[in-house]
PDB file of C-alpha atoms in Angstrom:
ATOM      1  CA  UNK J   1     -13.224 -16.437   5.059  1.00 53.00           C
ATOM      2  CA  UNK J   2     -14.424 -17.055   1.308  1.00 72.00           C
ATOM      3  CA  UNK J   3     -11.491 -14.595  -0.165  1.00 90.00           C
ATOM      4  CA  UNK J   4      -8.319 -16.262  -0.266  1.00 94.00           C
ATOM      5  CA  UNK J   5      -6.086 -13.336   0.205  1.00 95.00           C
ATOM      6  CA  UNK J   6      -8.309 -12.468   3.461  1.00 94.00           C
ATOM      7  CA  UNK J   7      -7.641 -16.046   4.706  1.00 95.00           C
ATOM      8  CA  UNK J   8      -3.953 -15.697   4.334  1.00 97.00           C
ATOM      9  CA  UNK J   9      -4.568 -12.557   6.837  1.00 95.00           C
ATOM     10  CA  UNK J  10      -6.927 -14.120   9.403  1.00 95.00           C
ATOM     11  CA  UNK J  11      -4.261 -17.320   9.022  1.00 96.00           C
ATOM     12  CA  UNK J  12      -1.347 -15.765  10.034  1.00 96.00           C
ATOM     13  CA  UNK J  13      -3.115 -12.831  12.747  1.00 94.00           C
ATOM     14  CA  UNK J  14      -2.913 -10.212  10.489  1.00 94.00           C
ATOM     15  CA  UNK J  15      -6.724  -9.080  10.219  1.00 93.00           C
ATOM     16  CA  UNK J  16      -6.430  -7.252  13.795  1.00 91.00           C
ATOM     17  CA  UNK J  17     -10.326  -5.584  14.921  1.00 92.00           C
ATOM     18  CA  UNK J  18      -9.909  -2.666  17.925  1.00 93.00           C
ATOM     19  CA  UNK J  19      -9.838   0.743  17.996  1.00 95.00           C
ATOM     20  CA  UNK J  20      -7.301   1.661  15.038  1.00 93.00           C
ATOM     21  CA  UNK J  21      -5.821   5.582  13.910  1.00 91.00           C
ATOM     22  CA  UNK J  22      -4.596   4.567  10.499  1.00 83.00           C
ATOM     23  CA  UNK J  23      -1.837   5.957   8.071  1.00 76.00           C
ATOM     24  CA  UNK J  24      -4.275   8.659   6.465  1.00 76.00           C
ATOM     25  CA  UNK J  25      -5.509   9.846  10.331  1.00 85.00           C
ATOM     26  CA  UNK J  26      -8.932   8.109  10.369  1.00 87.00           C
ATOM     27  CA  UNK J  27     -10.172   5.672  12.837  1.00 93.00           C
ATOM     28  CA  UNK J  28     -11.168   2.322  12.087  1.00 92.00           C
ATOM     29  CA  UNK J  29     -12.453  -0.761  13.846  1.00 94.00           C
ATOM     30  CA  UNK J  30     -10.401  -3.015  11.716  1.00 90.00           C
ATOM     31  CA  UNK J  31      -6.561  -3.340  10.406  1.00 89.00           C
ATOM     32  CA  UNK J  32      -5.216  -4.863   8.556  1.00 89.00           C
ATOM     33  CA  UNK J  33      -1.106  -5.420   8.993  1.00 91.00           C
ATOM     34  CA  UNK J  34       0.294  -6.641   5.871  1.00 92.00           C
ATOM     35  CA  UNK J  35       3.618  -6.911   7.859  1.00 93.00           C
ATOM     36  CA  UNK J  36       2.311  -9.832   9.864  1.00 94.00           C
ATOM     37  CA  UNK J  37       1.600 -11.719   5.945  1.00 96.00           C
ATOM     38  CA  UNK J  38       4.630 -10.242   4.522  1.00 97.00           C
ATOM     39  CA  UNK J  39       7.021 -11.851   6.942  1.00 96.00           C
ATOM     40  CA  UNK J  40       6.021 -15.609   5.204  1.00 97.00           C
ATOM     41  CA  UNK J  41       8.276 -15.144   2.148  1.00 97.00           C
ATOM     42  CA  UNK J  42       5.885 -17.609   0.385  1.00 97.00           C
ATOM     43  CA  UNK J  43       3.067 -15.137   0.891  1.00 97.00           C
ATOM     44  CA  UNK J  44       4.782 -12.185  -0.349  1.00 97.00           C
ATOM     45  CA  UNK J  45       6.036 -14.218  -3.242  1.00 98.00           C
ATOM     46  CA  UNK J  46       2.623 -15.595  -3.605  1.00 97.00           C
ATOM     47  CA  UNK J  47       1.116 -11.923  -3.963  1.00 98.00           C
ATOM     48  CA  UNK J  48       3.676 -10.270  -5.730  1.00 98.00           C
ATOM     49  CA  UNK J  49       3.196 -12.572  -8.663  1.00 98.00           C
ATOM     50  CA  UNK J  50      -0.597 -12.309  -8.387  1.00 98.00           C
ATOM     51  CA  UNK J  51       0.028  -8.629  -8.394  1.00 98.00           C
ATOM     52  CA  UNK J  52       2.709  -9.204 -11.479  1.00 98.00           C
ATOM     53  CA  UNK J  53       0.113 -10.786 -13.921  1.00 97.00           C
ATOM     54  CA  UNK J  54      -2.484  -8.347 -13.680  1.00 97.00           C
ATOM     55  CA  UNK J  55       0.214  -5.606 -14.036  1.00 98.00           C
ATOM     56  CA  UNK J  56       1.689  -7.727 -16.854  1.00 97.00           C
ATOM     57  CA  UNK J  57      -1.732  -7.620 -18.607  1.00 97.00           C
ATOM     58  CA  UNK J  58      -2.521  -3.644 -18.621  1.00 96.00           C
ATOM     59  CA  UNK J  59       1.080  -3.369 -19.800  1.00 96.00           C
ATOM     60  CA  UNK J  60      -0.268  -5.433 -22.618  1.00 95.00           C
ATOM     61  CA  UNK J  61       3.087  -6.744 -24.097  1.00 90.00           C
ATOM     62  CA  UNK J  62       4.908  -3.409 -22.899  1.00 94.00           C
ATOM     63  CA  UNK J  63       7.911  -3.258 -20.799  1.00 96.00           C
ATOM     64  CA  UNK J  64       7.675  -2.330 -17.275  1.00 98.00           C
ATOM     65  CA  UNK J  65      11.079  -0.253 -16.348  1.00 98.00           C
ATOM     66  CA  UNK J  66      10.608  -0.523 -12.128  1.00 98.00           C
ATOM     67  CA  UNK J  67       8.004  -0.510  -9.794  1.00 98.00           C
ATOM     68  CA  UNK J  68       8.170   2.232  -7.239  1.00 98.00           C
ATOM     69  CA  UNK J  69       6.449   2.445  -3.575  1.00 97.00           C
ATOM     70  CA  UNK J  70       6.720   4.098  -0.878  1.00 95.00           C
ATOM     71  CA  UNK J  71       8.682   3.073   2.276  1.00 92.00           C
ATOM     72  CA  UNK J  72       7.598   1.814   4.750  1.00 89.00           C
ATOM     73  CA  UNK J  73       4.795  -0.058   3.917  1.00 89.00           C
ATOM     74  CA  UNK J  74       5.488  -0.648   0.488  1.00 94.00           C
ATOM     75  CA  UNK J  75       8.919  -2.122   0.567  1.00 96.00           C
ATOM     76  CA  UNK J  76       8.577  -6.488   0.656  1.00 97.00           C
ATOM     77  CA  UNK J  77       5.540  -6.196  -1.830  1.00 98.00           C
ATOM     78  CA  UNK J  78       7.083  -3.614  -4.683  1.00 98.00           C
ATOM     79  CA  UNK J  79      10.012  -6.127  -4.399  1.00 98.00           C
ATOM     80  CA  UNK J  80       8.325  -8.961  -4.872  1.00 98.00           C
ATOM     81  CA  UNK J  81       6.089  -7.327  -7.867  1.00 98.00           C
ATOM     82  CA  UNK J  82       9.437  -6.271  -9.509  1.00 98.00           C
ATOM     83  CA  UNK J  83      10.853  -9.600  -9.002  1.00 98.00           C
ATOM     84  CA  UNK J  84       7.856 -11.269 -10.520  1.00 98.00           C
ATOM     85  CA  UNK J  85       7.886  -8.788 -13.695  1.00 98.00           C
ATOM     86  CA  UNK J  86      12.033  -8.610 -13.754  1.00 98.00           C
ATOM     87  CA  UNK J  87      12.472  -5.243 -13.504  1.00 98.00           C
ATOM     88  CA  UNK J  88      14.016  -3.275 -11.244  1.00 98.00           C
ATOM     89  CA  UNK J  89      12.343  -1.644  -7.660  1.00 98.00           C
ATOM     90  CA  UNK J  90      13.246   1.978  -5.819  1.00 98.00           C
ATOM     91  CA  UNK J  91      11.065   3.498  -3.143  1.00 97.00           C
ATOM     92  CA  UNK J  92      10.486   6.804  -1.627  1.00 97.00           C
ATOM     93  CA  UNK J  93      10.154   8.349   1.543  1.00 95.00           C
ATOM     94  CA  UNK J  94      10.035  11.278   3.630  1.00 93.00           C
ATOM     95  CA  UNK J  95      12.773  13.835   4.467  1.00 92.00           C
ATOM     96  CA  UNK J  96      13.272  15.743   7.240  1.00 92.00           C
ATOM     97  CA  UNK J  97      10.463  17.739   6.521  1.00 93.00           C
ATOM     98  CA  UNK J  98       7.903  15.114   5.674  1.00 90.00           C
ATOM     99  CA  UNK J  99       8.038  15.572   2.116  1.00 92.00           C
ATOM    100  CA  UNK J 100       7.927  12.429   0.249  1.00 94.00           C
ATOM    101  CA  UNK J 101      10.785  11.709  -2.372  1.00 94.00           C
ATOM    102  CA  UNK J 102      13.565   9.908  -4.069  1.00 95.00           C
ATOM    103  CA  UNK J 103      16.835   9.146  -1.958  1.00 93.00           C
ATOM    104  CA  UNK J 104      19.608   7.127  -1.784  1.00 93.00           C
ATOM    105  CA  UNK J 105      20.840   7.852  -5.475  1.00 92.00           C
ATOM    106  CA  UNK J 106      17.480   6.215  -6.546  1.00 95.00           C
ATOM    107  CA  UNK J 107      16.290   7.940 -10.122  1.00 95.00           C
ATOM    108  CA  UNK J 108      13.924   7.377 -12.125  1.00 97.00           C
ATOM    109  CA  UNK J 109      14.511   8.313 -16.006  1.00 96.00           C
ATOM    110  CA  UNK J 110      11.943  10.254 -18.636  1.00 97.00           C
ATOM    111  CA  UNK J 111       9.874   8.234 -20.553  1.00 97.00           C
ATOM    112  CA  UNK J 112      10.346   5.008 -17.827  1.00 98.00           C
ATOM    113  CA  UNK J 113       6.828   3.197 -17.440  1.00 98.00           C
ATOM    114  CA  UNK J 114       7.137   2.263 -14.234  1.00 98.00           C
ATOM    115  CA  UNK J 115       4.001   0.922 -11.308  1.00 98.00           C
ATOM    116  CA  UNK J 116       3.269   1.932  -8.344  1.00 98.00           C
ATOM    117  CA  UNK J 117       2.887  -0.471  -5.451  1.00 98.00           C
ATOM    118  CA  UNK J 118       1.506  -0.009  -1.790  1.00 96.00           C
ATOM    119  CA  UNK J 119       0.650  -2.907   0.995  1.00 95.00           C
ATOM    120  CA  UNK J 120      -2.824  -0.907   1.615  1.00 91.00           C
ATOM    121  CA  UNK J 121      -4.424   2.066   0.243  1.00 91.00           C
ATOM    122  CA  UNK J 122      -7.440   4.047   2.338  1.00 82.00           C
ATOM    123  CA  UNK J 123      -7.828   6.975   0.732  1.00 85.00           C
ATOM    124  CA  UNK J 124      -4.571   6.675  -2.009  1.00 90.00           C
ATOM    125  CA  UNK J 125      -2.606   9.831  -0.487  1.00 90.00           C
ATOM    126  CA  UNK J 126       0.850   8.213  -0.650  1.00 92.00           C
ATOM    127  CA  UNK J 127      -0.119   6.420  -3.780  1.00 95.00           C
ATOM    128  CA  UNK J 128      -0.717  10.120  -5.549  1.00 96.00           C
ATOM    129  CA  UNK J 129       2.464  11.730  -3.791  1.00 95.00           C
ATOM    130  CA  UNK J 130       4.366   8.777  -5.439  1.00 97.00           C
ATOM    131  CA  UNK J 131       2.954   9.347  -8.384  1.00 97.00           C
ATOM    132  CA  UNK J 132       2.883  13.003  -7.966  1.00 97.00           C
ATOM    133  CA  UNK J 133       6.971  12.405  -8.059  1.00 97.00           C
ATOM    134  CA  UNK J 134       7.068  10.170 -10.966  1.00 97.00           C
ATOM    135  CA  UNK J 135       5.206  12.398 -13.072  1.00 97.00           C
ATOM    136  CA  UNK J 136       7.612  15.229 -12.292  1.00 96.00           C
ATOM    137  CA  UNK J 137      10.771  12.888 -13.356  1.00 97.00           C
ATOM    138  CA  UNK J 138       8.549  12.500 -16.900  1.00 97.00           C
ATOM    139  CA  UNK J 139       7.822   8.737 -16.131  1.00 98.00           C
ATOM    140  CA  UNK J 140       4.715   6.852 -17.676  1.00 97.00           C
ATOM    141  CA  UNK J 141       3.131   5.661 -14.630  1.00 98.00           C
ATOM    142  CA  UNK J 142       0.941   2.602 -16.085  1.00 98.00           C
ATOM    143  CA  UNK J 143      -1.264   2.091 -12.682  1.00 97.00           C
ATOM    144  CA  UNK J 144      -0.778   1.163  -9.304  1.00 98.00           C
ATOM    145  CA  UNK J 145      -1.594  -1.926  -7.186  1.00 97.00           C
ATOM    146  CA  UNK J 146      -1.956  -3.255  -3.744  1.00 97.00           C
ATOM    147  CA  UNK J 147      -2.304  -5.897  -1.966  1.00 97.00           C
ATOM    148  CA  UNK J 148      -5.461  -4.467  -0.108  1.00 95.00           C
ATOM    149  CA  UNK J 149      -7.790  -1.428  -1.080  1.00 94.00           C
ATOM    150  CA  UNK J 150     -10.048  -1.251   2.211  1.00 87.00           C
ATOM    151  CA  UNK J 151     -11.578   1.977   0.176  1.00 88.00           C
ATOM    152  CA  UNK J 152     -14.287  -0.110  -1.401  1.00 89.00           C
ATOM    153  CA  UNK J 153     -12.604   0.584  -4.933  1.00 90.00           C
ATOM    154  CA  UNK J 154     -13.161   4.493  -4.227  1.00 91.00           C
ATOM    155  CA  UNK J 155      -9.553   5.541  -3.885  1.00 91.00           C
ATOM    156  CA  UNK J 156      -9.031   7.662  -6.547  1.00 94.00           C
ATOM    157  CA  UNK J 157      -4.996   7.803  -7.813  1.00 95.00           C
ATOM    158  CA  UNK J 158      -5.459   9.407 -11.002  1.00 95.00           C
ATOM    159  CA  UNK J 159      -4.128   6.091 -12.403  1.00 96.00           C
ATOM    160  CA  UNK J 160      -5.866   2.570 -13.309  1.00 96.00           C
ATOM    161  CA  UNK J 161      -5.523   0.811  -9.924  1.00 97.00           C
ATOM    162  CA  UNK J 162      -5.748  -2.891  -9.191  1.00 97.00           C
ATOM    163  CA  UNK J 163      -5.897  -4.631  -5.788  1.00 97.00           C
ATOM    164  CA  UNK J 164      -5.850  -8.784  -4.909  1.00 97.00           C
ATOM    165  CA  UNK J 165      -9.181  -8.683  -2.261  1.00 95.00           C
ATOM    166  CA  UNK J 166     -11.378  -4.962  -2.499  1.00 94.00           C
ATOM    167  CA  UNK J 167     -13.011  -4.185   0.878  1.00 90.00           C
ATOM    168  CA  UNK J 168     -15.555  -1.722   2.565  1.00 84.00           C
ATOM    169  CA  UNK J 169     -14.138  -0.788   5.725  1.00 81.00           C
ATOM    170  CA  UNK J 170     -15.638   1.673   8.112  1.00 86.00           C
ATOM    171  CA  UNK J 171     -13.221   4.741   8.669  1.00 86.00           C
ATOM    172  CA  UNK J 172     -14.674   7.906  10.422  1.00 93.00           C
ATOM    173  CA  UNK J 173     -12.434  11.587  11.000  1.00 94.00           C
ATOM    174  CA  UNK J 174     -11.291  11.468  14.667  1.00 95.00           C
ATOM    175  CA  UNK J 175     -14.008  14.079  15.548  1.00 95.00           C
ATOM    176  CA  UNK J 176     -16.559  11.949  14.920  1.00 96.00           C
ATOM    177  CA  UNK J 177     -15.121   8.165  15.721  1.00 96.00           C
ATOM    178  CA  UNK J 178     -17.604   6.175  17.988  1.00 96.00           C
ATOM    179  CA  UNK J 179     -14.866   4.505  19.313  1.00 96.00           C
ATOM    180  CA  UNK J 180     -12.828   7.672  20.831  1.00 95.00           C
ATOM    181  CA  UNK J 181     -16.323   8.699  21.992  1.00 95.00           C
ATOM    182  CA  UNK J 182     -17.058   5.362  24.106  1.00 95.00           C
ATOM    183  CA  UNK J 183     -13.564   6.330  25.561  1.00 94.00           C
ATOM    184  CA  UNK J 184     -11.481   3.238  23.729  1.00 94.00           C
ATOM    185  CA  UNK J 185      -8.017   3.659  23.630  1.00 93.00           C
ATOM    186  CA  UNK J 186      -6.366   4.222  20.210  1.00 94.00           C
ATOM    187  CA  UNK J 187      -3.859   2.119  18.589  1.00 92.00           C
ATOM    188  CA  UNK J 188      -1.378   3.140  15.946  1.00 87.00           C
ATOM    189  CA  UNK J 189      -0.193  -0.081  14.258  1.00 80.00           C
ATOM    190  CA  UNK J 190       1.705   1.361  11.221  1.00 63.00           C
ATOM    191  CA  UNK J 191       4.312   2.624   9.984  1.00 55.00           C
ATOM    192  CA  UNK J 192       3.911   6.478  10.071  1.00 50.00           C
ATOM    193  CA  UNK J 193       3.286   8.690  13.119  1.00 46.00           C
ATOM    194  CA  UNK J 194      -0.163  10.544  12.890  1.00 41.00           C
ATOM    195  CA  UNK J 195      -0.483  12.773  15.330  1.00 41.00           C
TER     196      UNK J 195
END
């Protein structure tokens, strides 16, 4: 592969191609587990600093308080971003109820400019509940990142968004998946349960 962040996936067996159901529901002929990369600490280092200078540049000589994602997926990477721009990193997650939010005596202060980081974004849904939550605790969320955007760079956030390789990936509603059709079995590979 010509991208060097997509060779660091085929390299270590992390570009997987089947019969996916993905985090937002859809189906998809590829996947792409960043948990396969992220276990090489060099390669999370690696692309939390690339994702560190670009945030470093729209901050444009402004502090960044903390970079926030949301667990599972974005856990090693918003560490790594928040170790590469020295500030500090909290997550969300879901509660009992599926609700995404702060726990663990995590808080995030008014007027905090904080990022938002994610392995992948599809369609950006966790990326806006995230943000949805920072807004509410009167943060300044500069943008959010990730590693991959398989949306094409059509995910809208409602923030600027960056991402280290940009790809069009086929995704189709369950309904209408070729795959499910042609009677391939479905895999779930990440880290939330879509029913």
């Amino acid at each position: 592969m010509s991208d060097p962040v997509l060779a660091v996936f085929e390299a270590t067996g992390a570009y997987l191609r089947g019969h996916f159901r993905l985090t937002s529901g859809l189906h998809s002929p590829e996947y792409l587990q960043c948990a396969k990369v992220l276990q090489y600490p060099v390669h999370a280092a690696g692309f939390g600093g690339a994702l560190g200078r670009q945030f470093t540049a729209m901050a444009g000589g402004k502090k960044i308080d903390a970079v926030v994602s949301p667990a599972m997926g974005g856990l090693i990477i918003g560490h790594e971003v928040a170790r590469a721009l020295d500030c500090r990193f909290v997550f969300t997650e879901r509660d009992a109820t599926g609700q995404m939010t702060l726990r663990r005596g995590f808080a995030i202060e008014p007027g905090e400019t904080v990022v938002v980081v994610e392995d992948v974004i599809t369609t950006g849904g966790s990326t806006r509940e995230v943000i949805g939550i920072l807004n509410s605790c009167g943060a300044t969320v500069l943008g959010a990142g990730s590693i991959i955007d398989r949306s094409g760079g059509q995910a809208d956030v409602g923030v600027s968004r960056i991402a280290l390789a940009t790809l069009q990936v086929t995704a189709w509603e369950p309904a209408s998946c070729p795959l499910c059709q042609q009677g391939l079995p479905v895999v779930k590979p990440g880290s939330r349960n879509v029913a």
